[in-house]
mmCIF file of C-alpha atoms in Angstrom:
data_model
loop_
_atom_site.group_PDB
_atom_site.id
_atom_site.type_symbol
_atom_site.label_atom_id
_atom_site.label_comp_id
_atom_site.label_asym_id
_atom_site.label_seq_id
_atom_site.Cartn_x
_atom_site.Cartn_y
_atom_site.Cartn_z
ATOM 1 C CA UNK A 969 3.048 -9.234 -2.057
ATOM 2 C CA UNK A 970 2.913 -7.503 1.517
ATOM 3 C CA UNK A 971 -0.939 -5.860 1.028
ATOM 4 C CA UNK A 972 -3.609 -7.376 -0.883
ATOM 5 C CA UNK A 973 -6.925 -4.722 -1.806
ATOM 6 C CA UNK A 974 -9.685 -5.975 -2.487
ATOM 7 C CA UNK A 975 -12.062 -4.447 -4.696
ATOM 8 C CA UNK A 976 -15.646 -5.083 -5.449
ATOM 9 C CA UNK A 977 -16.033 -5.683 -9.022
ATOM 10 C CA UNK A 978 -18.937 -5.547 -11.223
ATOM 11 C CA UNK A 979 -18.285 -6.334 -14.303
ATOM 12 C CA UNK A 980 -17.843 -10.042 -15.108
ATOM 13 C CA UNK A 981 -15.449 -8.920 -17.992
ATOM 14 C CA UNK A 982 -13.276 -7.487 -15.357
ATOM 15 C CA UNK A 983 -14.238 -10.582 -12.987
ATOM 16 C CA UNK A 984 -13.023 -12.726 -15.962
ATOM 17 C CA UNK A 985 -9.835 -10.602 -16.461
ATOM 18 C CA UNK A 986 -8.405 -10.682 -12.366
ATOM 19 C CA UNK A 987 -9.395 -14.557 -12.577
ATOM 20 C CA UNK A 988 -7.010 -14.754 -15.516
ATOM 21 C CA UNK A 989 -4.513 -12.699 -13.819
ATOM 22 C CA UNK A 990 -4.389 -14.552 -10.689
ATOM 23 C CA UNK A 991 -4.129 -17.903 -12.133
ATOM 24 C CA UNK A 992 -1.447 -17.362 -14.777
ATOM 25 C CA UNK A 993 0.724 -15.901 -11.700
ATOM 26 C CA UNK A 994 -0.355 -19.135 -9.599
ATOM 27 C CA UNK A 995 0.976 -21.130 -12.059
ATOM 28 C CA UNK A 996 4.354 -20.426 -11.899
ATOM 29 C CA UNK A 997 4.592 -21.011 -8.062
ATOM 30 C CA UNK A 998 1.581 -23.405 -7.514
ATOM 31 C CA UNK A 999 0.717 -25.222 -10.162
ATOM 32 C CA UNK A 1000 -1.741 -27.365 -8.722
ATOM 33 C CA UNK A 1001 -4.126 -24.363 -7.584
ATOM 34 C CA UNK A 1002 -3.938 -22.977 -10.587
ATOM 35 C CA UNK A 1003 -5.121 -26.183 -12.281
ATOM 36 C CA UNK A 1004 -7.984 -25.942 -9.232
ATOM 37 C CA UNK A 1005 -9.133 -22.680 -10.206
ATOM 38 C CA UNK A 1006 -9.139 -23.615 -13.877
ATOM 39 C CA UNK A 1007 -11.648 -26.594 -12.841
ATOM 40 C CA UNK A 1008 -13.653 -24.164 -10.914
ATOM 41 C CA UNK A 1009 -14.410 -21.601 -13.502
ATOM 42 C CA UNK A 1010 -15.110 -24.610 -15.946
ATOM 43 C CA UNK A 1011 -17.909 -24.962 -13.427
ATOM 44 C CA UNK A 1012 -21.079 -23.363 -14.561
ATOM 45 C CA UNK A 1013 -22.428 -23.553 -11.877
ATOM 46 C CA UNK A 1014 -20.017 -21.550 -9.341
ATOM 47 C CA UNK A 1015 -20.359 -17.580 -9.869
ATOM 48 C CA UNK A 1016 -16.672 -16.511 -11.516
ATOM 49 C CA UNK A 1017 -16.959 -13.722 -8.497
ATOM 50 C CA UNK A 1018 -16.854 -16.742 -5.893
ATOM 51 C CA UNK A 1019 -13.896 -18.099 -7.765
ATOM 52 C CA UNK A 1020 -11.937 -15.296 -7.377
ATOM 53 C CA UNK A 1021 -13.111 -14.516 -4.004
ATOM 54 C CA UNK A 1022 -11.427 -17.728 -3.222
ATOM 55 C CA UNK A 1023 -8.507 -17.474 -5.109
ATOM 56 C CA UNK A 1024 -8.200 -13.831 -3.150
ATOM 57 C CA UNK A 1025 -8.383 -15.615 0.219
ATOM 58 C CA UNK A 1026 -6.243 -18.571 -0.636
ATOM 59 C CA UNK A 1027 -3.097 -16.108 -1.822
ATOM 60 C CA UNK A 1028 -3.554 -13.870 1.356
ATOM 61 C CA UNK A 1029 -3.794 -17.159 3.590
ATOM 62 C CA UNK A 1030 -0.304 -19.043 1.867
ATOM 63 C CA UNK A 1031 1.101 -15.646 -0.141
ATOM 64 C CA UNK A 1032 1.306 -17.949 -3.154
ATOM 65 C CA UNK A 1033 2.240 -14.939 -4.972
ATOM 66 C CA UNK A 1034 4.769 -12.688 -3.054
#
């Protein structure tokens, strides 16, 4: 994956749907982040938007998913 856009989104349907993308993808190539993110979102107390905000910097910073 040479560019990653980011978007703002406001829908937590959507939110819920890019979370879901990201992590099935990570879990081919890193598992263990994957199962991280899983955790996270489990979380009620962590905003699903701060989830994938992180999920967004962590595959720019290692490009987990290239």
């Amino acid at each position: 994956m040479n560019n990653v856009k980011r978007v703002h989104i406001k829908k937590d349907e959507s939110v819920e749907s890019a979370l879901l993308l990201v992590i099935s993808k990570l879990s081919i190539s890193q598992p263990e982040e994957s199962l991280k993110l899983l955790a996270m979102c489990a979380k009620d107390d962590i905003p699903k938007m701060s989830v994938l905000n992180y999920a967004l910097d962590m595959v720019e910073k290692n490009n987990y998913l290239s």
